[in-house]
CSV table of C-alpha atoms in Angstrom, one decimal:
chain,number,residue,atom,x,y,z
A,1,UNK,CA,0.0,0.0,0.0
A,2,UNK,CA,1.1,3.6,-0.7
A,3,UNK,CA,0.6,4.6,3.3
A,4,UNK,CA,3.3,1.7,3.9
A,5,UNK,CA,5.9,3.1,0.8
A,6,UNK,CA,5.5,6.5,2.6
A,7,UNK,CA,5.9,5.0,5.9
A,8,UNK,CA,9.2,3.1,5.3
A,9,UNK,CA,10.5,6.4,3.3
A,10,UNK,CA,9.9,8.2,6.6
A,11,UNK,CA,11.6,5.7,8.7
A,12,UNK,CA,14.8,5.6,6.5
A,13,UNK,CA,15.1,9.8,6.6
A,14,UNK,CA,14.4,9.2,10.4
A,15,UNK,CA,17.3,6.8,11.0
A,16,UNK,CA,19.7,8.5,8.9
A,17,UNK,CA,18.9,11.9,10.7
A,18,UNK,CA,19.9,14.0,7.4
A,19,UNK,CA,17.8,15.4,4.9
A,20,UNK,CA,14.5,15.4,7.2
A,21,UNK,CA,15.4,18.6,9.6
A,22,UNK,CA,18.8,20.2,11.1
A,23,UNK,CA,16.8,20.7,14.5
A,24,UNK,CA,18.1,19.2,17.1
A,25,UNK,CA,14.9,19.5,19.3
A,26,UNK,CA,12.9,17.9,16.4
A,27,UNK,CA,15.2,14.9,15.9
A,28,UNK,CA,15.3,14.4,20.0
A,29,UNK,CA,11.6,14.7,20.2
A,30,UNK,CA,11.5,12.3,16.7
A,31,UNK,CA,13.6,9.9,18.8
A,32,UNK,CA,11.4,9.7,21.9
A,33,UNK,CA,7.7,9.3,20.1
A,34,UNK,CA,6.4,5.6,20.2
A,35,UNK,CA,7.1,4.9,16.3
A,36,UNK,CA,5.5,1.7,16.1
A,37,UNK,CA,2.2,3.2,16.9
A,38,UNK,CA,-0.5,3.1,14.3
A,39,UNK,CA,-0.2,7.3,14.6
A,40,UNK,CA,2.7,9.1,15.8
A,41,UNK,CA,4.0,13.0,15.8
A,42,UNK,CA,6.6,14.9,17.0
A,43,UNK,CA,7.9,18.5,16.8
A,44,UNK,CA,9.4,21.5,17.9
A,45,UNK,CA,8.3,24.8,18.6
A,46,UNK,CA,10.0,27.8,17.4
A,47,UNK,CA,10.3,30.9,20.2
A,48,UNK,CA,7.5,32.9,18.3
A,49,UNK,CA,5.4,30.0,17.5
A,50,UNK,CA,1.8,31.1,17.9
A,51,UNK,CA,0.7,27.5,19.8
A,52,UNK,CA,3.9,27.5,21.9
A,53,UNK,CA,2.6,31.1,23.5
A,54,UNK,CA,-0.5,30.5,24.1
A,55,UNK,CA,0.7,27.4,26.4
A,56,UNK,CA,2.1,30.2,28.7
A,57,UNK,CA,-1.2,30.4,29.9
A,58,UNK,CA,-0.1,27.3,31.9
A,59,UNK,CA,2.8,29.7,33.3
A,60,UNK,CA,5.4,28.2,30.9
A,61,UNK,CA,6.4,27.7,27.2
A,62,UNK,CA,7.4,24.1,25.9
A,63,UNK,CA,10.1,23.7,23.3
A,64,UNK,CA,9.1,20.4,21.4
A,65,UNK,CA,6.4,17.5,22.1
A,66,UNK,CA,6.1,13.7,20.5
A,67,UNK,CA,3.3,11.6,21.3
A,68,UNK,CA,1.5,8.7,19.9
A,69,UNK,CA,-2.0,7.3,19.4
A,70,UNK,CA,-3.1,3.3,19.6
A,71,UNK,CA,-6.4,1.6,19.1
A,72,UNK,CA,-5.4,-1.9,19.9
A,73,UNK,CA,-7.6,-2.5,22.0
A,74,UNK,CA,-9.6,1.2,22.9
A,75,UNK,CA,-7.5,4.5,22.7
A,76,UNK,CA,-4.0,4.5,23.9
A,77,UNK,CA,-2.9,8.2,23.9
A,78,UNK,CA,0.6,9.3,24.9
A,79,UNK,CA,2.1,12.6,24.6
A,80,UNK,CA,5.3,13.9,25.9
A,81,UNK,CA,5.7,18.4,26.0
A,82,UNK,CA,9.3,19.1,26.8
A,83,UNK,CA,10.4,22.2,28.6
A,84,UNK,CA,13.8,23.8,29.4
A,85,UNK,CA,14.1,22.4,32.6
A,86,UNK,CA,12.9,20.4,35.3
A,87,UNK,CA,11.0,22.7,37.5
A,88,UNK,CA,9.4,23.9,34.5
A,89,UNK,CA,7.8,20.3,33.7
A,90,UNK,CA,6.9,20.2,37.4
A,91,UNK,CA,5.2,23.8,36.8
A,92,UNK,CA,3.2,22.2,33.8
A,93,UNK,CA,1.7,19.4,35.7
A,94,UNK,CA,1.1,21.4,39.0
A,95,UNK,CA,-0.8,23.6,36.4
A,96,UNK,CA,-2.6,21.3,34.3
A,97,UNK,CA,-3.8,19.5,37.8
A,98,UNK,CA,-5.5,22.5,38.7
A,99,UNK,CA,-7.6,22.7,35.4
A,100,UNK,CA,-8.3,19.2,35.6
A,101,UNK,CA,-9.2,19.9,39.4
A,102,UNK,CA,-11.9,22.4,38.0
A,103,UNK,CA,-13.7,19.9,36.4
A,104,UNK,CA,-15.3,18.2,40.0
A,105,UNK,CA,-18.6,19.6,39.2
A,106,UNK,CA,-18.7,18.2,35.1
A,107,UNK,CA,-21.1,15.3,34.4
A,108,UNK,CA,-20.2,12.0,35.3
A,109,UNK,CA,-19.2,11.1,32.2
A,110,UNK,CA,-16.4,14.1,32.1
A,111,UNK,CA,-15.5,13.7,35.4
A,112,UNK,CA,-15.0,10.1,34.4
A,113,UNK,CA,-12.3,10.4,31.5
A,114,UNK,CA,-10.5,13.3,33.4
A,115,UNK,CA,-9.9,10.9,36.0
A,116,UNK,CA,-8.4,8.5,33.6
A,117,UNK,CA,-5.6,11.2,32.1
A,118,UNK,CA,-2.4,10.2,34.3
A,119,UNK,CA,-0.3,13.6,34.5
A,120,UNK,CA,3.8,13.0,35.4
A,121,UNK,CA,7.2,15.5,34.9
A,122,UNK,CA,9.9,12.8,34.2
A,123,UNK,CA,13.0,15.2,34.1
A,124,UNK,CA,12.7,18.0,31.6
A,125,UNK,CA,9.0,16.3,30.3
A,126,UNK,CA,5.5,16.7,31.0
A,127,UNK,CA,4.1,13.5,30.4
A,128,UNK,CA,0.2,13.0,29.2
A,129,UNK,CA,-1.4,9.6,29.3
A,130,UNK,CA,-4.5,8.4,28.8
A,131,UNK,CA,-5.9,4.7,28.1
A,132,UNK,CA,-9.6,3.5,27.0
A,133,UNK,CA,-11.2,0.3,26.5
A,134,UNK,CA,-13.3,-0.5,23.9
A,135,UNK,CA,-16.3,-0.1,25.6
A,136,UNK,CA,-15.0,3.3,27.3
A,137,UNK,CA,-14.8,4.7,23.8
A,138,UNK,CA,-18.0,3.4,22.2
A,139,UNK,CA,-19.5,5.3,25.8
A,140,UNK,CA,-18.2,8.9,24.6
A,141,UNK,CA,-18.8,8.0,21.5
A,142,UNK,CA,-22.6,7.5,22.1
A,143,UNK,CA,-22.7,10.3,24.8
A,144,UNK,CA,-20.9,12.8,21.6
A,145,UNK,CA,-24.0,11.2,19.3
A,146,UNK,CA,-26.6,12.6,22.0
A,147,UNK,CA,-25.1,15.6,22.8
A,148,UNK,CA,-24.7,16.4,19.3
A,149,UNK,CA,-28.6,15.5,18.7
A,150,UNK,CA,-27.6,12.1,16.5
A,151,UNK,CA,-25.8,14.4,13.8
A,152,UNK,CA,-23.8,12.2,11.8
């Protein structure tokens, strides 16, 4: 299939670590994303990047994120922000608790899958997990069906 030419194309560029990108951050970030997953990303934000900013709402501005996404059996979601330092990943989670924190008065099934996102700093990384089962997902996804009135 073409998505498997493309796929091995991307690996080879990946493993040689010319030709793709000359940013170190990218190529570290490349490095740590979970390439075997069915969907996987990385990147690296520039100092102006428009995204990057508005993160600083959090109190701090990341410099690159990977992640990856499974359906095996459910959702398996996995993302990784980086950050200059240490304390600033710890910042970023202390943060992003308290938004989560906010949502004790959502519905059940909000307050349900917010309880299910696993929130870590692991050195210089803010680390974003979250794992469904198959019957967890087909739950949103009827729940998204009524809230959006059956609109396919």
């Amino acid at each position: 299939a073409a998505s498997d030419v493309y796929k091995r194309q991307l690996q080879a560029r990946l493993d040689k670590k010319d030709g793709l990108s000359t940013n170190a951050t990218f190529t570290v970030m490349a490095d740590r994303a979970t390439r075997t997953a069915p969907v996987w990303f990385a990147g690296a934000f520039a100092k102006d990047s428009k995204t990057a900013q508005g993160m600083n709402s959090l109190g701090q501005q990341p410099t690159g994120l990977f992640g990856s996404i499974g359906f095996e059996d459910g959702l398996e979601l996995a993302i990784g922000l980086e950050y200059v330092d240490d304390k600033l990943a710890s910042e970023a989670v202390a943060s992003v608790k308290a938004l989560m924190g906010m949502a004790a008065g959502a519905p059940p099934p909000v307050k349900d899958l917010i309880s299910k996102v696993a929130l870590k700093s692991e050195g210089s990384t803010m680390t974003i997990n979250l794992s469904l089962t198959q019957a967890e997902v087909e739950g949103l996804s009827s729940m998204a069906d009524a809230m959006l009135g059956g609109a396919k």
